Short mmCIF file of C-alpha atoms in Angstrom, two decimals:
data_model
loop_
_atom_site.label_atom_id
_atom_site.label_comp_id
_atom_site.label_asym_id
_atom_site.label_seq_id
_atom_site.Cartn_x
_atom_site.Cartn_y
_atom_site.Cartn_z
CA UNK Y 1348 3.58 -2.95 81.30
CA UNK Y 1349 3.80 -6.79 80.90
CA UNK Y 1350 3.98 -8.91 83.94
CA UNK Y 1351 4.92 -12.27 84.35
CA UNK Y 1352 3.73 -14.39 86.96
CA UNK Y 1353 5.26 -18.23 87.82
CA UNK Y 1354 4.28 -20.46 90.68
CA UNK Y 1355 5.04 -22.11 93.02
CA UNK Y 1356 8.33 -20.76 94.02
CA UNK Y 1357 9.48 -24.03 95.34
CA UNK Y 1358 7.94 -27.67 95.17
CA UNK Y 1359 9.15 -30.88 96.65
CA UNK Y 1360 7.64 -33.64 95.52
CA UNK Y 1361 8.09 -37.89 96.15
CA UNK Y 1362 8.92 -39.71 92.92
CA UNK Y 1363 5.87 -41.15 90.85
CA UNK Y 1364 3.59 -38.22 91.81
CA UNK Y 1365 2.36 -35.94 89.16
CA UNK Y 1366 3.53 -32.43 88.61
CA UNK Y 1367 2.11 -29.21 87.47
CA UNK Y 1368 3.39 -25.54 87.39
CA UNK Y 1369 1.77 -23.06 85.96
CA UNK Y 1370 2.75 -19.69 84.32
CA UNK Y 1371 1.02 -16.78 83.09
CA UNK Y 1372 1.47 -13.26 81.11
CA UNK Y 1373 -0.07 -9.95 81.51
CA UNK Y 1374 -0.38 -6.91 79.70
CA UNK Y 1375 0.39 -8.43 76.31
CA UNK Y 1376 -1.36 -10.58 73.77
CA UNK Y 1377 -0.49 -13.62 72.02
CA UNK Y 1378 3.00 -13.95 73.18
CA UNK Y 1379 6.02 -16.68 72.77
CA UNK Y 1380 5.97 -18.78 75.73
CA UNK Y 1381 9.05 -21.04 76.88
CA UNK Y 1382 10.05 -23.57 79.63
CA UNK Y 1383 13.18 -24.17 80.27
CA UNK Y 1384 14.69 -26.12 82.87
CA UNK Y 1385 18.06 -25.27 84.62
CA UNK Y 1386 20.11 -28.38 86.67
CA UNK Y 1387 22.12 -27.73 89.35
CA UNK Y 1388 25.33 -25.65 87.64
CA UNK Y 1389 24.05 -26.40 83.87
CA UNK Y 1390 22.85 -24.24 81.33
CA UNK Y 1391 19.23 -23.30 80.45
CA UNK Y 1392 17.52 -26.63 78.77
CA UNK Y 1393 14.90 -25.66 76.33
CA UNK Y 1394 11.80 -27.86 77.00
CA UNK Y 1395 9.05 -26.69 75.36
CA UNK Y 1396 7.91 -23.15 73.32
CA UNK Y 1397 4.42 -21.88 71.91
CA UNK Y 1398 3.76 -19.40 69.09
CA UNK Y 1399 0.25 -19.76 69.94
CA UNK Y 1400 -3.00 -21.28 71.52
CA UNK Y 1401 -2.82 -25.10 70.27
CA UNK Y 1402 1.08 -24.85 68.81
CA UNK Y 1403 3.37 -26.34 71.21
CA UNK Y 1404 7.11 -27.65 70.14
CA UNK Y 1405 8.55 -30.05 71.95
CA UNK Y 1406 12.32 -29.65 72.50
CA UNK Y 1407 13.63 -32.83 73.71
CA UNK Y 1408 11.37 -36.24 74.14
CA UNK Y 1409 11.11 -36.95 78.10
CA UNK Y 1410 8.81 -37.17 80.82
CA UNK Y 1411 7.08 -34.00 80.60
CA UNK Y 1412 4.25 -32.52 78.53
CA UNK Y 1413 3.14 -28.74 78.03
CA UNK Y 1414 -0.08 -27.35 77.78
CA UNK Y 1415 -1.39 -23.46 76.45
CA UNK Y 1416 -5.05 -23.52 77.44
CA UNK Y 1417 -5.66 -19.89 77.38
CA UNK Y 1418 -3.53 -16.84 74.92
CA UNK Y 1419 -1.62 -16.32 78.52
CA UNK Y 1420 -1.29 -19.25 79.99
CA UNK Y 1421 1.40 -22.13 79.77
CA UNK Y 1422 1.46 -24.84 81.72
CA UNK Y 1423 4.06 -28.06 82.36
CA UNK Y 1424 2.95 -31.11 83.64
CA UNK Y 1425 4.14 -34.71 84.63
CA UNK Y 1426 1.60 -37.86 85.20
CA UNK Y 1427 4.82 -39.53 87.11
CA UNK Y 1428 7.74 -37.45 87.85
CA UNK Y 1429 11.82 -39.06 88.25
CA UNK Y 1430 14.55 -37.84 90.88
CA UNK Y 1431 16.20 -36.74 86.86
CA UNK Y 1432 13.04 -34.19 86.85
CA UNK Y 1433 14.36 -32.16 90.01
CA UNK Y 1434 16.02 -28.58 88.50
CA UNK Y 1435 15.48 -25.15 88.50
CA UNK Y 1436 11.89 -24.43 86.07
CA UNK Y 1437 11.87 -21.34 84.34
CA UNK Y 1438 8.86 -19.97 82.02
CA UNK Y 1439 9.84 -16.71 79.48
CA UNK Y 1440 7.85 -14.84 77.23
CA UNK Y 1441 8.73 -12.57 74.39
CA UNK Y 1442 6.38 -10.43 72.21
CA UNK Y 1443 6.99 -12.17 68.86
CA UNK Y 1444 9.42 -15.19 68.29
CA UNK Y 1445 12.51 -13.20 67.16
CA UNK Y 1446 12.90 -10.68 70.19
CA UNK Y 1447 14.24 -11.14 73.70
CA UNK Y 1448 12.36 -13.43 76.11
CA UNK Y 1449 11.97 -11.70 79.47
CA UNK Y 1450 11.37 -15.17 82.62
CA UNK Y 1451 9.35 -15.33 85.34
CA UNK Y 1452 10.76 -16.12 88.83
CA UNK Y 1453 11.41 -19.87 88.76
CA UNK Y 1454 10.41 -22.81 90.72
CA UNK Y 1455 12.49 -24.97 92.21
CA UNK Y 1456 11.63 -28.23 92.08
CA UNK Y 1457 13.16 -31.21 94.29
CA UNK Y 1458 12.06 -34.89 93.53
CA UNK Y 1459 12.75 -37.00 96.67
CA UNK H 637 27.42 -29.76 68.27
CA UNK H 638 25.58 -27.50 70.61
CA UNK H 639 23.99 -24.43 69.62
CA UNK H 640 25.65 -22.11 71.57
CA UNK H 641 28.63 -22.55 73.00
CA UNK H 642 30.20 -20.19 75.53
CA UNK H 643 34.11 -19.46 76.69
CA UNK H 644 34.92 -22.01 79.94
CA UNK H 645 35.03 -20.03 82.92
CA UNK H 646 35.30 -18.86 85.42
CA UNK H 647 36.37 -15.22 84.95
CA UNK H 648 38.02 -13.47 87.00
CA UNK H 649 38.76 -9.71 86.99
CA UNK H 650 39.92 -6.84 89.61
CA UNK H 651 37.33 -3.70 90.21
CA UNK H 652 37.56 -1.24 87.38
CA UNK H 653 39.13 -3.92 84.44
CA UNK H 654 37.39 -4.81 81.40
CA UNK H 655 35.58 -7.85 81.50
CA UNK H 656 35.49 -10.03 78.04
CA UNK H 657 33.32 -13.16 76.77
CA UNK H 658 32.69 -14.97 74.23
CA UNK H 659 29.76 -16.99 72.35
CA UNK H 660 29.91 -19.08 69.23
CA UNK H 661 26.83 -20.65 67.38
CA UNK H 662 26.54 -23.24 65.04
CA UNK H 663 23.34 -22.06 63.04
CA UNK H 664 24.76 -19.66 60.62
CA UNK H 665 20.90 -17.99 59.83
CA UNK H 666 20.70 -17.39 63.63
CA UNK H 667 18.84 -13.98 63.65
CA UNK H 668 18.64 -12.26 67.00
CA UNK H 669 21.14 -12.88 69.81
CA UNK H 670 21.03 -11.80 73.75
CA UNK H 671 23.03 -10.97 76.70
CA UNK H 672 21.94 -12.43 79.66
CA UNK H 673 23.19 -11.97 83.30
CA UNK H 674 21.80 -14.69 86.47
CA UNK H 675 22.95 -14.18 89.71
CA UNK H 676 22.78 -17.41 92.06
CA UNK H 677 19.82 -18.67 92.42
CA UNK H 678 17.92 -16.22 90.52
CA UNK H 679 16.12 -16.04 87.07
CA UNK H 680 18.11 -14.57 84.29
CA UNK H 681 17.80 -10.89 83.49
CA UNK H 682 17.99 -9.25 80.16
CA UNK H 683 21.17 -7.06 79.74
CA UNK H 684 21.60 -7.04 75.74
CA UNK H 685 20.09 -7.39 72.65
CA UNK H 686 22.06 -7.28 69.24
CA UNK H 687 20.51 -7.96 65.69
CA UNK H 688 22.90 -6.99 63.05
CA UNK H 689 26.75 -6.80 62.70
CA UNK H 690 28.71 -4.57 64.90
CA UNK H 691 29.10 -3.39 67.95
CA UNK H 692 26.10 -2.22 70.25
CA UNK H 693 26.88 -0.16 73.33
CA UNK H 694 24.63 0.27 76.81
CA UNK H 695 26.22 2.02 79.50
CA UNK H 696 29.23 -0.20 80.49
CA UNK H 697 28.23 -2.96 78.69
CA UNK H 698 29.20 -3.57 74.63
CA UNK H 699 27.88 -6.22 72.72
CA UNK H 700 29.76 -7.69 69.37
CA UNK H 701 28.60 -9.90 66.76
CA UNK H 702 29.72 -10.75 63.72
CA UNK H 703 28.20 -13.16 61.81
CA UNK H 704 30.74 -14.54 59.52
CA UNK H 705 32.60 -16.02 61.99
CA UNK H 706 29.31 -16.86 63.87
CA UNK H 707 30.48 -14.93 67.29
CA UNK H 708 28.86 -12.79 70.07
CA UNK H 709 31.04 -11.06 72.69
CA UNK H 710 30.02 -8.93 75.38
CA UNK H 711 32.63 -6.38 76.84
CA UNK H 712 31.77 -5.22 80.70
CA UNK H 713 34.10 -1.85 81.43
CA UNK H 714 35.00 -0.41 84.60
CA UNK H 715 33.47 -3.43 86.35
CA UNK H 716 32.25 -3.51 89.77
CA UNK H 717 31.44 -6.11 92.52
CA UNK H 718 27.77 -6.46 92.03
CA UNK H 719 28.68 -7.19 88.16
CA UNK H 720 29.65 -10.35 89.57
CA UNK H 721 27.44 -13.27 88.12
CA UNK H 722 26.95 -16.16 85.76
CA UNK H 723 26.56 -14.28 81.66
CA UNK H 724 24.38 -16.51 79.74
CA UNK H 725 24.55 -16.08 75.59
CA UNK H 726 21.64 -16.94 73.94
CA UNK H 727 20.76 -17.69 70.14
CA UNK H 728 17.36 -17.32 68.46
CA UNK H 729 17.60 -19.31 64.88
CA UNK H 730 14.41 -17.19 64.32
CA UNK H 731 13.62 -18.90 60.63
CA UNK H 732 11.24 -21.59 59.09
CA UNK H 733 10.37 -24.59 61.59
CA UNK H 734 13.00 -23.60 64.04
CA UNK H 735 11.23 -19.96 64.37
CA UNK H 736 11.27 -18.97 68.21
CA UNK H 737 13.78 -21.56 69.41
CA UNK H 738 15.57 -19.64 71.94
CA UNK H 739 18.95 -21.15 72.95
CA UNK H 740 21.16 -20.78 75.72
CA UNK H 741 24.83 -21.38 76.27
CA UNK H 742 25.79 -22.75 79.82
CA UNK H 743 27.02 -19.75 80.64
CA UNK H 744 30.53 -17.97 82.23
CA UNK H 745 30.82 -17.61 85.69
CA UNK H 746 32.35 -13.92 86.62
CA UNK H 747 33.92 -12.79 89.83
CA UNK H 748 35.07 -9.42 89.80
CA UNK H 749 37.26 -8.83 93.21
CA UNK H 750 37.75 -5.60 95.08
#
């Protein structure tokens, strides 16, 4: 069965440093990958998807970049993050771009 | 106008009533659409899927799109206590340069009381 495996569970980090979370899927090849972030009592922000090693969509322009080094890998990074970065992280994956997206556990970042 | 948009909450219902909401979307070749439920504090879980026109049932839960009028609804019978949660729509325009673009509504808060 697939697996989906996000860390760290929680992060606090001073403003200026750089970020990076990582996310990865098992049991299943070449899968949609998401980030979304969540703020405190808002809806699910898309922030970047993949369809696939080297194909990354950018949702909306800000201070964050994604990365998909390996088929099961995704990755979201900052070089300098803002006290606006701090929210609820969430990676998803879903076997082909049209089905359901299943997340991993979060990570909860706080920007101080 | 946002992609999704979802009935204002919150919702709230005694043990054993039907619980109802609503979705909207603004793409009109939106292709798949999901139920999501996300207790506090928690990632969201998968409770629905629905691809074509009708209704699609799952236990207590009912799911109802209809895509001329570009609506989703989920129906939640008999519910109980531990049904209570935030229910998160979401829209996947699944076509052309938006393929994969999974979006979510900002969700209904439900309470359901003893």
């Amino acid at each position: 069965s697939q697996t989906i495996h996000q860390w760290p569970a929680t992060l606090v980090q001073p403003v200026g440093s750089p970020l990076s979370l990582e996310c990865t899927v098992e049991g299943t090849s070449n899968p949609n990958l998401y980030w979304y972030r969540q703020a405190a009592g808002r809806g699910l922000q898309l922030l970047f998807y993949s369809v696939g090693i080297g194909q990354i969509s950018s949702e909306v322009p800000q201070n964050l970049s994604a990365s998909r080094p390996q088929d099961r890998q995704f990755i979201l990074s900052s070089k300098k993050l803002l006290l606006s970065d701090s929210g609820f992280y969430l990676c998803a994956w879903s076997i082909t771009p049209n089905t359901e997206a299943f997340f991993g556990q979060g990570t909860r970042l706080t920007v101080v | 106008q946002k992609e999704v948009e979802q009935n204002s909450g919150p919702l709230s219902v005694p043990e054993g009533a039907i619980a109802s909401l609503n979705c909207t979307y603004s793409d009109r070749g939106s292709q798949s659409f999901f139920w999501y439920r996300q207790y506090s504090g928690k990632s969201p879980e998968l409770i629905m899927s629905i691809y074509s026109n009708g209704d699609k049932e799952d236990g207590r839960f009912t799911a109802q799109l209809n895509k001329a009028s570009q609506y989703v609804s989920l129906l939640i019978r008999d519910s109980q206590p531990s049904d209570s949660a935030t229910y998160l729509c979401a829209v996947n325009k699944g076509r052309g340069s938006t393929l994969g673009r999974l979006y979510f509504g900002r969700g209904t808060q439900l309470t359901v009381w003893p």
